[in-house]
mmCIF file of C-alpha atoms and ligand atoms in Angstrom:
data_model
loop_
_atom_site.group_PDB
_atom_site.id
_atom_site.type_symbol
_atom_site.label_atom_id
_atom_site.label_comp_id
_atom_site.label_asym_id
_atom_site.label_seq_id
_atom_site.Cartn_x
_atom_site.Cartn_y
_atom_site.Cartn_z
ATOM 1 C CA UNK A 1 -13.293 -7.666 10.175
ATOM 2 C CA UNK A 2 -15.874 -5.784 9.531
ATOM 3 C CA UNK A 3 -14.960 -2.811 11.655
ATOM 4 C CA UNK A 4 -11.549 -2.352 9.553
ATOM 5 C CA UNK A 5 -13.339 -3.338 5.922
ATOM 6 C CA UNK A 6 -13.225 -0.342 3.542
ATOM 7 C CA UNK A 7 -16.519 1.309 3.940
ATOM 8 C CA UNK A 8 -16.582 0.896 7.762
ATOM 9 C CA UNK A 9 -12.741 1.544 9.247
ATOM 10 C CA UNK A 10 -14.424 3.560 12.592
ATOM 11 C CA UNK A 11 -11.595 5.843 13.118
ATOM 12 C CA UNK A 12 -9.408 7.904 10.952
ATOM 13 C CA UNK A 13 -9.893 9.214 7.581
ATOM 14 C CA UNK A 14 -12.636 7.094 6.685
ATOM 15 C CA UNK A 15 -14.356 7.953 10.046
ATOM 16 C CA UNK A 16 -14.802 11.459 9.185
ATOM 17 C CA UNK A 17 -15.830 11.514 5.085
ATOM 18 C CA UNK A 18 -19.916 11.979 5.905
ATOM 19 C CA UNK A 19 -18.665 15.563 8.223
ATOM 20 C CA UNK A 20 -16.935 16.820 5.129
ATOM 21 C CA UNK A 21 -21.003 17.136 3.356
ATOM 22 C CA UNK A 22 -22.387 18.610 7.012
ATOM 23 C CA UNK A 23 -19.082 21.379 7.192
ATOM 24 C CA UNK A 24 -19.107 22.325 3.326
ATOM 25 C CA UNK A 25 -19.162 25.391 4.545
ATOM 26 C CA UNK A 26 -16.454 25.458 6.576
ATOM 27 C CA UNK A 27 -13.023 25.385 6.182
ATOM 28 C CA UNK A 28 -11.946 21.986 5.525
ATOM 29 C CA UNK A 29 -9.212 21.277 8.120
ATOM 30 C CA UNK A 30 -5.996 20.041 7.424
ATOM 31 C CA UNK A 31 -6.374 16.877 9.197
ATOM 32 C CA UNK A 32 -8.826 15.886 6.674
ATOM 33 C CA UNK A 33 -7.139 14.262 3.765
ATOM 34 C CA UNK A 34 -9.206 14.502 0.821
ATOM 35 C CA UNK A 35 -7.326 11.723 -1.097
ATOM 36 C CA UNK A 36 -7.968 9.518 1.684
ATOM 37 C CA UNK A 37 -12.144 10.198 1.233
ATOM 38 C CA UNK A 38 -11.552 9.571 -2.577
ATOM 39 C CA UNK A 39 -9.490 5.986 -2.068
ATOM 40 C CA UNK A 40 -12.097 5.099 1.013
ATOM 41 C CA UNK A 41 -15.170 5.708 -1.313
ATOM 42 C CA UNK A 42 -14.565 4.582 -4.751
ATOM 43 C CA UNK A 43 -11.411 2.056 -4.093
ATOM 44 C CA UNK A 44 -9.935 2.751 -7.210
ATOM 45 C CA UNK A 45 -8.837 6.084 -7.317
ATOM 46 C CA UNK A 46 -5.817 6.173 -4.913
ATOM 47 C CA UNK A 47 -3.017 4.562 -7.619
ATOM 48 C CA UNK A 48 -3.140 5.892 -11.163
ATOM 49 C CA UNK A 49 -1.275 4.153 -13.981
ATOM 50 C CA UNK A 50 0.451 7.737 -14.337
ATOM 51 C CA UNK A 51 2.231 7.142 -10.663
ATOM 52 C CA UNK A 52 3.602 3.053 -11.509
ATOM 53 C CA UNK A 53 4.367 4.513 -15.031
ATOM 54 C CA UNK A 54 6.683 7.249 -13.321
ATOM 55 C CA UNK A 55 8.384 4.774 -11.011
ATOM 56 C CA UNK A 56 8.797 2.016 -13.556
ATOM 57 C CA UNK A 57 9.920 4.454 -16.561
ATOM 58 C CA UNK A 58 13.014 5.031 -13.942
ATOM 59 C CA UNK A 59 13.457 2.002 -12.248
ATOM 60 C CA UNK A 60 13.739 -0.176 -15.683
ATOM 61 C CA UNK A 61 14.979 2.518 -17.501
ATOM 62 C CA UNK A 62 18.360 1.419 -19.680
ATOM 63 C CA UNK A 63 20.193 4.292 -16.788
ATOM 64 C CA UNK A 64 20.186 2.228 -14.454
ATOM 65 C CA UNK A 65 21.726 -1.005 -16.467
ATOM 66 C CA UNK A 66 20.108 -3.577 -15.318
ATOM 67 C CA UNK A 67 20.116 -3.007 -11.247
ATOM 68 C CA UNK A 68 23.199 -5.819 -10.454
ATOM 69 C CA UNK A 69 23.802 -6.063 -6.876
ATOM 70 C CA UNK A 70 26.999 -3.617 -6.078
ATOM 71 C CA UNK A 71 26.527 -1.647 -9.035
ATOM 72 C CA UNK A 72 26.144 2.148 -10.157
ATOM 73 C CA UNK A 73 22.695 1.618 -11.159
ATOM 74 C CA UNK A 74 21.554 0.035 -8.496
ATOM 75 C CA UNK A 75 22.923 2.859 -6.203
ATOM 76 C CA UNK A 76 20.470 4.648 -8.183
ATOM 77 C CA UNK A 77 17.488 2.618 -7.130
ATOM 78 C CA UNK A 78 18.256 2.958 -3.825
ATOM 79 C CA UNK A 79 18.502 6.398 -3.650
ATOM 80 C CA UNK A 80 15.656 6.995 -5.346
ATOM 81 C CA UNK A 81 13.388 4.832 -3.133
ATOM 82 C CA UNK A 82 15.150 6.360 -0.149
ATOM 83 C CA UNK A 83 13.783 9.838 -1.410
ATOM 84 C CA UNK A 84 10.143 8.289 -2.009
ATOM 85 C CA UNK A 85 10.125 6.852 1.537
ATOM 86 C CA UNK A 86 11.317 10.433 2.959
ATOM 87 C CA UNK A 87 8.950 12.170 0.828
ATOM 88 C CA UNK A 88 5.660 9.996 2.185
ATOM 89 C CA UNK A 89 6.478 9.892 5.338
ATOM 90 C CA UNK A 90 7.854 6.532 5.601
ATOM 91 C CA UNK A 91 10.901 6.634 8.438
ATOM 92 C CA UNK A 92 13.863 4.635 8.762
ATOM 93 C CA UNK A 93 13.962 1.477 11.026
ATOM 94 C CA UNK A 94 17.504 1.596 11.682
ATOM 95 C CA UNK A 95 19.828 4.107 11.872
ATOM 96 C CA UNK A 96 19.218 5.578 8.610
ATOM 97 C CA UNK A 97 16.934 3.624 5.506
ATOM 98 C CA UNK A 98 20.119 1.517 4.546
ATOM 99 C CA UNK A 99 20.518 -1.988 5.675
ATOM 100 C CA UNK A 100 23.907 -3.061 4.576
ATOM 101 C CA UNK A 101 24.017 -6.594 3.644
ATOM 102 C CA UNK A 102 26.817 -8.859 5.668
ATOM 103 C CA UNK A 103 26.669 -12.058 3.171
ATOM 104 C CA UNK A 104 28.260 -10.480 0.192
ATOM 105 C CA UNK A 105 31.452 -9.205 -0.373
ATOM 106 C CA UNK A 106 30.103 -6.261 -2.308
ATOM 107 C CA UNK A 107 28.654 -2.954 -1.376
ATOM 108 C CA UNK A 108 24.842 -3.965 -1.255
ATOM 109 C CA UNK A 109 21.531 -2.295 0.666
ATOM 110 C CA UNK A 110 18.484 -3.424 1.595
ATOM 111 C CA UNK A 111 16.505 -0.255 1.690
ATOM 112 C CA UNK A 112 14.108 -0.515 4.678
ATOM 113 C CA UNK A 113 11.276 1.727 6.206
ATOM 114 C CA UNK A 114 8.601 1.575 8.780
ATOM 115 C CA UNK A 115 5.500 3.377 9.786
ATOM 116 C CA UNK A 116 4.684 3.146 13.129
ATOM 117 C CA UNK A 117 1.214 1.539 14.595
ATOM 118 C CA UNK A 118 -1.604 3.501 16.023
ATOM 119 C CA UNK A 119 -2.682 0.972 18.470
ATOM 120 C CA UNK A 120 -0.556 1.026 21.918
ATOM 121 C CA UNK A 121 -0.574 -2.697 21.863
ATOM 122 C CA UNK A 122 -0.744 -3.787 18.430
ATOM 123 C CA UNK A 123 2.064 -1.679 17.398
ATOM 124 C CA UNK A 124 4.663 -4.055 18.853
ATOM 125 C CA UNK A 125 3.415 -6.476 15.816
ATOM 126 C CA UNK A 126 4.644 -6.002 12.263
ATOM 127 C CA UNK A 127 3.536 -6.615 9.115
ATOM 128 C CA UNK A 128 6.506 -6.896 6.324
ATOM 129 C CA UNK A 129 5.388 -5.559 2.850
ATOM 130 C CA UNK A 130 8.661 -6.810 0.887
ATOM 131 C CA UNK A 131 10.038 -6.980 -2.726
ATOM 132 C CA UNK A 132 13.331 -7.027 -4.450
ATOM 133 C CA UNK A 133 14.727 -4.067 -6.488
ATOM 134 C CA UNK A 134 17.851 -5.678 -7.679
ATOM 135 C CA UNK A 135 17.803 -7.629 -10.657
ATOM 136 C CA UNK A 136 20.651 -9.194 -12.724
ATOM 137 C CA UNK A 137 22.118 -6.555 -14.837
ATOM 138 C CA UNK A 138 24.064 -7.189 -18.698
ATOM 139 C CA UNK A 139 23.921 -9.847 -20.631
ATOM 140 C CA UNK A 140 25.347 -10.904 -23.796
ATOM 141 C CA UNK A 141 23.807 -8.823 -26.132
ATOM 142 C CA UNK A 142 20.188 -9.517 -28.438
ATOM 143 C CA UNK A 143 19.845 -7.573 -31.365
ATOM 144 C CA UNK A 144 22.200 -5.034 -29.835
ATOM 145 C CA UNK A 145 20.435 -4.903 -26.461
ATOM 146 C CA UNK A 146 22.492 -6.078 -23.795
ATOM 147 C CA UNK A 147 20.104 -4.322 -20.749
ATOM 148 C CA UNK A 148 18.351 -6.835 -18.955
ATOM 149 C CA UNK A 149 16.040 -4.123 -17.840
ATOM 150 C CA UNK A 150 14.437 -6.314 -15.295
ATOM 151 C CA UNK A 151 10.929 -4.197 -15.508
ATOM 152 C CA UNK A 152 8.718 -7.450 -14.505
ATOM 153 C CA UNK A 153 11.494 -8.949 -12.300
ATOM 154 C CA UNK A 154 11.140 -6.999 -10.276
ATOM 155 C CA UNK A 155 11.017 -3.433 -11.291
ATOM 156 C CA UNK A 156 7.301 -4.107 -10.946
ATOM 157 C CA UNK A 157 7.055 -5.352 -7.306
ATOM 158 C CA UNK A 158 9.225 -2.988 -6.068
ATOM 159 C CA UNK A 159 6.593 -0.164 -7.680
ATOM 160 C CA UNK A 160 3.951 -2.427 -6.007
ATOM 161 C CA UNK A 161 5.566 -1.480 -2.988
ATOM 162 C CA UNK A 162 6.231 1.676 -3.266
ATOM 163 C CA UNK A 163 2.783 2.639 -3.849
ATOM 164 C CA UNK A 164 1.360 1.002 -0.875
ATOM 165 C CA UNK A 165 3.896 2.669 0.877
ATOM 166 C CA UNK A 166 2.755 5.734 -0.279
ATOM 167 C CA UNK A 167 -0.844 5.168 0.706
ATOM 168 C CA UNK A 168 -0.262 3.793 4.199
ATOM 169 C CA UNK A 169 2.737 6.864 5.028
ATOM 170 C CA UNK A 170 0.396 9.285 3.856
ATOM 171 C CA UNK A 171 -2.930 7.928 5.441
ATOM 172 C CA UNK A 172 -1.228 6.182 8.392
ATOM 173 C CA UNK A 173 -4.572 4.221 9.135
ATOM 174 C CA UNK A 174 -2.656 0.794 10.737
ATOM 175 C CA UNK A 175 -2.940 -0.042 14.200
ATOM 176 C CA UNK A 176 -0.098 -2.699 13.571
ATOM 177 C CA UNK A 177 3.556 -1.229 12.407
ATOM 178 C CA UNK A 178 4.407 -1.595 8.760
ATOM 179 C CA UNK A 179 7.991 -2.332 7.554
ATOM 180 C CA UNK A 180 8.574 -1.888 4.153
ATOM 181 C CA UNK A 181 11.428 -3.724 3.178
ATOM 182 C CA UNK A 182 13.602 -3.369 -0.810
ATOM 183 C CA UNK A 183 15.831 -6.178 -1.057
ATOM 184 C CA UNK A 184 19.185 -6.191 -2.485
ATOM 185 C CA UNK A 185 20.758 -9.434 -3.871
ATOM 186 C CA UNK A 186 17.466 -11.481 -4.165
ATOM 187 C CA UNK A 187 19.248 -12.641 -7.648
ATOM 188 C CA UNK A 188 22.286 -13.650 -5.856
ATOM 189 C CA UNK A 189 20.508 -16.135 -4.243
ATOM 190 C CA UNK A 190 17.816 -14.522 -2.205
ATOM 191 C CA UNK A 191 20.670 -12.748 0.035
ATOM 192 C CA UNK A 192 19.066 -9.626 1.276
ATOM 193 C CA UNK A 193 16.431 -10.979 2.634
ATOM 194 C CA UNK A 194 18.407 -13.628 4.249
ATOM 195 C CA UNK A 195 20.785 -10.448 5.936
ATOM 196 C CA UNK A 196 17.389 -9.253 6.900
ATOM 197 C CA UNK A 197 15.301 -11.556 7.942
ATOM 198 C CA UNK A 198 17.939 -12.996 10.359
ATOM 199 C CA UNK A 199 18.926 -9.706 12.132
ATOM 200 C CA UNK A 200 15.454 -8.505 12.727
ATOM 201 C CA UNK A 201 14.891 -12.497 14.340
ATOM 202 C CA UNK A 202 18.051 -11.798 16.318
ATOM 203 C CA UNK A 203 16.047 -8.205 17.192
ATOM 204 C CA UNK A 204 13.402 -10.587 18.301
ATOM 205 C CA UNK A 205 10.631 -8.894 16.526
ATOM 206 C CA UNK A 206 7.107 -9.719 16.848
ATOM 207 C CA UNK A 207 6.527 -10.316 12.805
ATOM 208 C CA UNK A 208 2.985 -11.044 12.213
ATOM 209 C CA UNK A 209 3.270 -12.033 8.793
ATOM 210 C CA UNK A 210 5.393 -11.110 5.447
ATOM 211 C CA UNK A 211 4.040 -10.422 2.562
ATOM 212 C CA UNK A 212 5.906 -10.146 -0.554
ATOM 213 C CA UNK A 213 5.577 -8.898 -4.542
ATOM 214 C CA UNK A 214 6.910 -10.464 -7.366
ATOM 215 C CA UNK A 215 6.354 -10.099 -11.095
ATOM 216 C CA UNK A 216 3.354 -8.286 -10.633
ATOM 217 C CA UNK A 217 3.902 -6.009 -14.457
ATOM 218 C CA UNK A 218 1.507 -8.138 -16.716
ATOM 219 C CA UNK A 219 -1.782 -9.501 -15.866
ATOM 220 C CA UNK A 220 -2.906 -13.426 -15.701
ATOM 221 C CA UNK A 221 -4.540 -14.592 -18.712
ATOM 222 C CA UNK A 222 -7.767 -16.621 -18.726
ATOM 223 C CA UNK A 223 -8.127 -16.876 -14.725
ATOM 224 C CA UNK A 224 -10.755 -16.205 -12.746
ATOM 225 C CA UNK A 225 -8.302 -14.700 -9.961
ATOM 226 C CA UNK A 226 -6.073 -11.612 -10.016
ATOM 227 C CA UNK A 227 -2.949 -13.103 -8.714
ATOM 228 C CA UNK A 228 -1.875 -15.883 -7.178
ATOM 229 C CA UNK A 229 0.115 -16.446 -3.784
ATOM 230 C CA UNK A 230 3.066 -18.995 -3.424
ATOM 231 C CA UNK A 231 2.520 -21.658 -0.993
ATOM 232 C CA UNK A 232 -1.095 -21.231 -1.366
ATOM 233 C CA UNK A 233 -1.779 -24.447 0.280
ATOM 234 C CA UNK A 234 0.185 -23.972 3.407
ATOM 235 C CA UNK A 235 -2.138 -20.798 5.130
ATOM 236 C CA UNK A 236 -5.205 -19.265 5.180
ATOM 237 C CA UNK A 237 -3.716 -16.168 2.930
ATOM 238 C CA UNK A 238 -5.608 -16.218 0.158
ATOM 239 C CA UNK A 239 -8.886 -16.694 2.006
ATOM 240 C CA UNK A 240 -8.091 -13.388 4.140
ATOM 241 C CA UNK A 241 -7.090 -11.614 1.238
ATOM 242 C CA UNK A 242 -10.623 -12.352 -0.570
ATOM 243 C CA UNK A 243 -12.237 -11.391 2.409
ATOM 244 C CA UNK A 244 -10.686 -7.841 2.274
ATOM 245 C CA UNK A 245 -10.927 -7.629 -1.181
ATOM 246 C CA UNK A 246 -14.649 -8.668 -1.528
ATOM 247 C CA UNK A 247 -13.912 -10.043 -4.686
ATOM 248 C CA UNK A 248 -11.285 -13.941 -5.580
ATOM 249 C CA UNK A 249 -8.440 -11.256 -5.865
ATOM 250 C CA UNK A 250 -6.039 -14.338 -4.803
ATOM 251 C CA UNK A 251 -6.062 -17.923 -6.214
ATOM 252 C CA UNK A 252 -4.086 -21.112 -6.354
ATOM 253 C CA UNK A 253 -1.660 -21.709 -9.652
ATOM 254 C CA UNK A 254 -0.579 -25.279 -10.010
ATOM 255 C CA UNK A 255 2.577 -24.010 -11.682
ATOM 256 C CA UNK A 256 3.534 -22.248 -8.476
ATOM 257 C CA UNK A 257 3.375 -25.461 -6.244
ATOM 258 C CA UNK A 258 5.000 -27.424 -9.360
ATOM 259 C CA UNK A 259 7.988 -25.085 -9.353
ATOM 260 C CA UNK A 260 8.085 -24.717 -5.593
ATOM 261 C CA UNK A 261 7.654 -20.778 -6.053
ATOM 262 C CA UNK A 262 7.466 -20.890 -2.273
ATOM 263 C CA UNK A 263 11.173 -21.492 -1.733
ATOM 264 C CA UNK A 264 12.073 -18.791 -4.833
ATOM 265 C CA UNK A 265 11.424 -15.361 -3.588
ATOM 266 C CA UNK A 266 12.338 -13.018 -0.550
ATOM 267 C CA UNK A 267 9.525 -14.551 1.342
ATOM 268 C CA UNK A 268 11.185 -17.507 2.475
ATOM 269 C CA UNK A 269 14.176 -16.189 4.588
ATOM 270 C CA UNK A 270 11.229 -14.765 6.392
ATOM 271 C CA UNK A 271 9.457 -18.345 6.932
ATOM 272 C CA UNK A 272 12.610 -19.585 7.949
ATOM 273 C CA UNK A 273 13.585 -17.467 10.107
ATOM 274 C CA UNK A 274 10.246 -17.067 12.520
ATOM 275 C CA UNK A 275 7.920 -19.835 10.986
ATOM 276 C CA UNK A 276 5.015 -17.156 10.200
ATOM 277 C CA UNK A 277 2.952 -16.605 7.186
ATOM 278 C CA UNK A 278 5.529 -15.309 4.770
ATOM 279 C CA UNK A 279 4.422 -15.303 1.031
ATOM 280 C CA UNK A 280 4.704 -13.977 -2.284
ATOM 281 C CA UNK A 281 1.985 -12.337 -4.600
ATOM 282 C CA UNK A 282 2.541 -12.835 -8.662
ATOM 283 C CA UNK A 283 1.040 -12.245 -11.647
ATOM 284 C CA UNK A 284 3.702 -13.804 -13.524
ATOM 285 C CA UNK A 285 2.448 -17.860 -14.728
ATOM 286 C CA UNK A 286 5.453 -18.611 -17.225
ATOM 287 C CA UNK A 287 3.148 -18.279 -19.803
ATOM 288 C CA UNK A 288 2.079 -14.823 -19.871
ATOM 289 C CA UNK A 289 5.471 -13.343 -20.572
ATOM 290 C CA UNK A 290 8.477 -14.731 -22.550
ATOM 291 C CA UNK A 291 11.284 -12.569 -21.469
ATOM 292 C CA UNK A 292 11.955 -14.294 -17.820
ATOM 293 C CA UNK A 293 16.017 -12.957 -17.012
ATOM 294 C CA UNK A 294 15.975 -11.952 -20.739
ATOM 295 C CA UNK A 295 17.340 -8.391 -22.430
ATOM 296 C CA UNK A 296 13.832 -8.009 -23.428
ATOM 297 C CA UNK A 297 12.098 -7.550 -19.783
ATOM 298 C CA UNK A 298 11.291 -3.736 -20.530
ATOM 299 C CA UNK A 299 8.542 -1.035 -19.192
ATOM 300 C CA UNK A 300 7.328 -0.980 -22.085
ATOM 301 C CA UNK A 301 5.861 -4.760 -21.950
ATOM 302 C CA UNK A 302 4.452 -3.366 -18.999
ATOM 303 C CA UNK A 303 0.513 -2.838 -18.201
ATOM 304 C CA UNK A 304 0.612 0.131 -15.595
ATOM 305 C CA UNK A 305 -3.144 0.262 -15.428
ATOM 306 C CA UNK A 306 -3.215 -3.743 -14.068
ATOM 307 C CA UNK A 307 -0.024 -2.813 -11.478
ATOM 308 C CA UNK A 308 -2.503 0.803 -10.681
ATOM 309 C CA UNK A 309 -5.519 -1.691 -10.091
ATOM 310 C CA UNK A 310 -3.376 -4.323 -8.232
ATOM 311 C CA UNK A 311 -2.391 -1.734 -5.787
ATOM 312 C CA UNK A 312 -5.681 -0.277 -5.366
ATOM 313 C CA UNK A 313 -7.091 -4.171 -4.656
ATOM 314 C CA UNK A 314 -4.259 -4.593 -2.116
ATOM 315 C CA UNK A 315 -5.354 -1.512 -0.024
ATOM 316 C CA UNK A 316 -8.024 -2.725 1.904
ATOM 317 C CA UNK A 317 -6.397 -6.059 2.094
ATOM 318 C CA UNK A 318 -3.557 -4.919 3.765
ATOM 319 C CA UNK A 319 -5.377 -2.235 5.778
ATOM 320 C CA UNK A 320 -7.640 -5.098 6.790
ATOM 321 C CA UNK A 321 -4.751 -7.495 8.177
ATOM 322 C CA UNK A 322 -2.657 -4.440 10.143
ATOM 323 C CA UNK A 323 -5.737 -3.431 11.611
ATOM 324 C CA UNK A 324 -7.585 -7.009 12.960
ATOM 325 C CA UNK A 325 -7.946 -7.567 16.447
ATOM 326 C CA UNK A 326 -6.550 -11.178 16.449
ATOM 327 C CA UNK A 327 -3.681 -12.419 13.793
ATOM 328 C CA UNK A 328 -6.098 -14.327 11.701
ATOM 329 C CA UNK A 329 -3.551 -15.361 8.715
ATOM 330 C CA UNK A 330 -2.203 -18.627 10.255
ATOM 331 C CA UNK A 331 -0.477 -21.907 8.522
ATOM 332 C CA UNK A 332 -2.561 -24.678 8.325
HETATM 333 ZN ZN1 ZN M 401 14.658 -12.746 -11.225
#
């Protein structure tokens, strides 16, 4: 653990931030990534409310109508996180970064990435960083609005995402491999990552755990953790994450278990499928925003500095877990 914590990962960018002092006078090389010295030391520096702001301000903007499953807009989404995967080094899994789904009768994509592992052993092992980018397009309209802009559900976990994809294809410091995975269809009734989850089982991969983001666009009121994980009670999760974190980043809402969040989100095809750790992170408590699969779930309800800091708190989690020796997350 403490080998792959934040201060002390012994290889890779990290590894080389006190030669960059000694060689001042030197050419810096190219191999040394100067944003990777600024996230390593100061942990809060890699995501800037500027970069979610960018992603959201597209992905919920009224252009895209909504993201429905099979429409133009969503075909929009996907493109655009297709060109953010190219652009940071992310590479396809399959053929090319399109998954098309089999259970609907409609043109739908997961869009799916992967960065390979460092380790010769431990790359066989993955790590699925998921969250749906569909949400349920028009509605009848509200005070003229008929958008349902879907910025919180799930504009903002798909952002998540794509930031954390954009530290680890840029920094590639994981011995484990990395899929990140944009569902389609989650509002259909979680179908994307059912498509998914069951053809990468029938690919017999080695998934170490999945870890998904949900309603992450609005911070908890009045807790004295970050963000909560569904199913809290059935792994060790949260107690890794903390670790990682240094700080109760993760804790246990009541409402989650009451509501059976577990079984809501794109984690669960996974925990079906291959009976590993599979959960999903959330900000979101049903009382800290009223506009749940409303017209009114738009950016500009949004808090881009708390989805910046999220992401920045989820680096050295995730870099911890992809880079342990043993798979330490583990249902109880
Ligand atoms: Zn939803």
């Amino acid at each position: 653990m403490v080998q792959t914590s934040p201060e002390a990962v012994p290889q890779g960018p990290a590894g080389v931030k006190g030669s960059i002092a000694e060689k001042a006078a030197k050419p810096v090389k190219e191999a040394v990534p100067i944003v990777a010295v600024t996230s390593k030391t100061t942990n809060l520096a890699f995501s800037k409310a500027e970069d979610v702001g960018e992603l959201m301000n597209f992905l919920a903007s009224d252009e895209l109508q909504g993201r429905d499953t099979g429409s133009d807009g969503i075909e929009q989404a996907a493109a655009f996180i297709e060109k953010l995967f190219m652009e940071n080094g992310i590479k396809p899994y399959f053929e090319t970064y399109r998954d098309t789904l089999t259970n609907i009768d409609q043109p739908a994509y997961n869009v799916v990435g992967f960065i390979e592992g460092t380790d010769a052993e431990l790359k066989d092992e993955f790590v699925v960083i998921g969250a749906h980018y569909d949400h349920i397009g028009t509605k009848s309209p509200v005070n003229g609005d008929t958008i349902a802009n879907g910025a919180n559900d799930n504009a903002a976990g798909t952002s998540t995402v794509l930031e954390l994809a954009r530290y680890f294809g840029t920094m590639k410091p994981n011995k484990r491999s990395i899929m990140f995975a944009l569902f389609s269809a989650e509002e259909k009734g979680l179908l994307g990552s059912k498509h998914l989850a069951a053809k990468l089982k029938e690919m017999k991969m080695d998934l170490y755990t999945m870890l998904n983001f949900e309603m992450v666009g609005v911070p908890l009121v009045n807790k004295d953790y970050i963000a909560y994980v569904s199913g809290y009670e059935r792994s060790n999760l949260a107690a890794i994450c903390n670790i990682y974190a240094k700080e109760n980043l993760i804790g246990f809402l009541p409402t989650a278990k009451e509501f059976n969040l577990f079984m809501r989100s794109d984690n669960y095809p996974f925990h079906m499928e291959f009976g590993v750790p599979s959960q999903t992170f959330s900000t979101f408590d049903f009382t800290n925003f009223d506009h749940y699969h409303k017209v009114g779930d738009e950016v500009s309800l949004m808090n881009f500095d708390h989805m910046a800091s999220l992401v920045n708190k989820f680096v050295p989690v995730v870099e911890g877990i992809v880079n342990s020796q043993v798979r330490e997350i583990k249902y109880k």
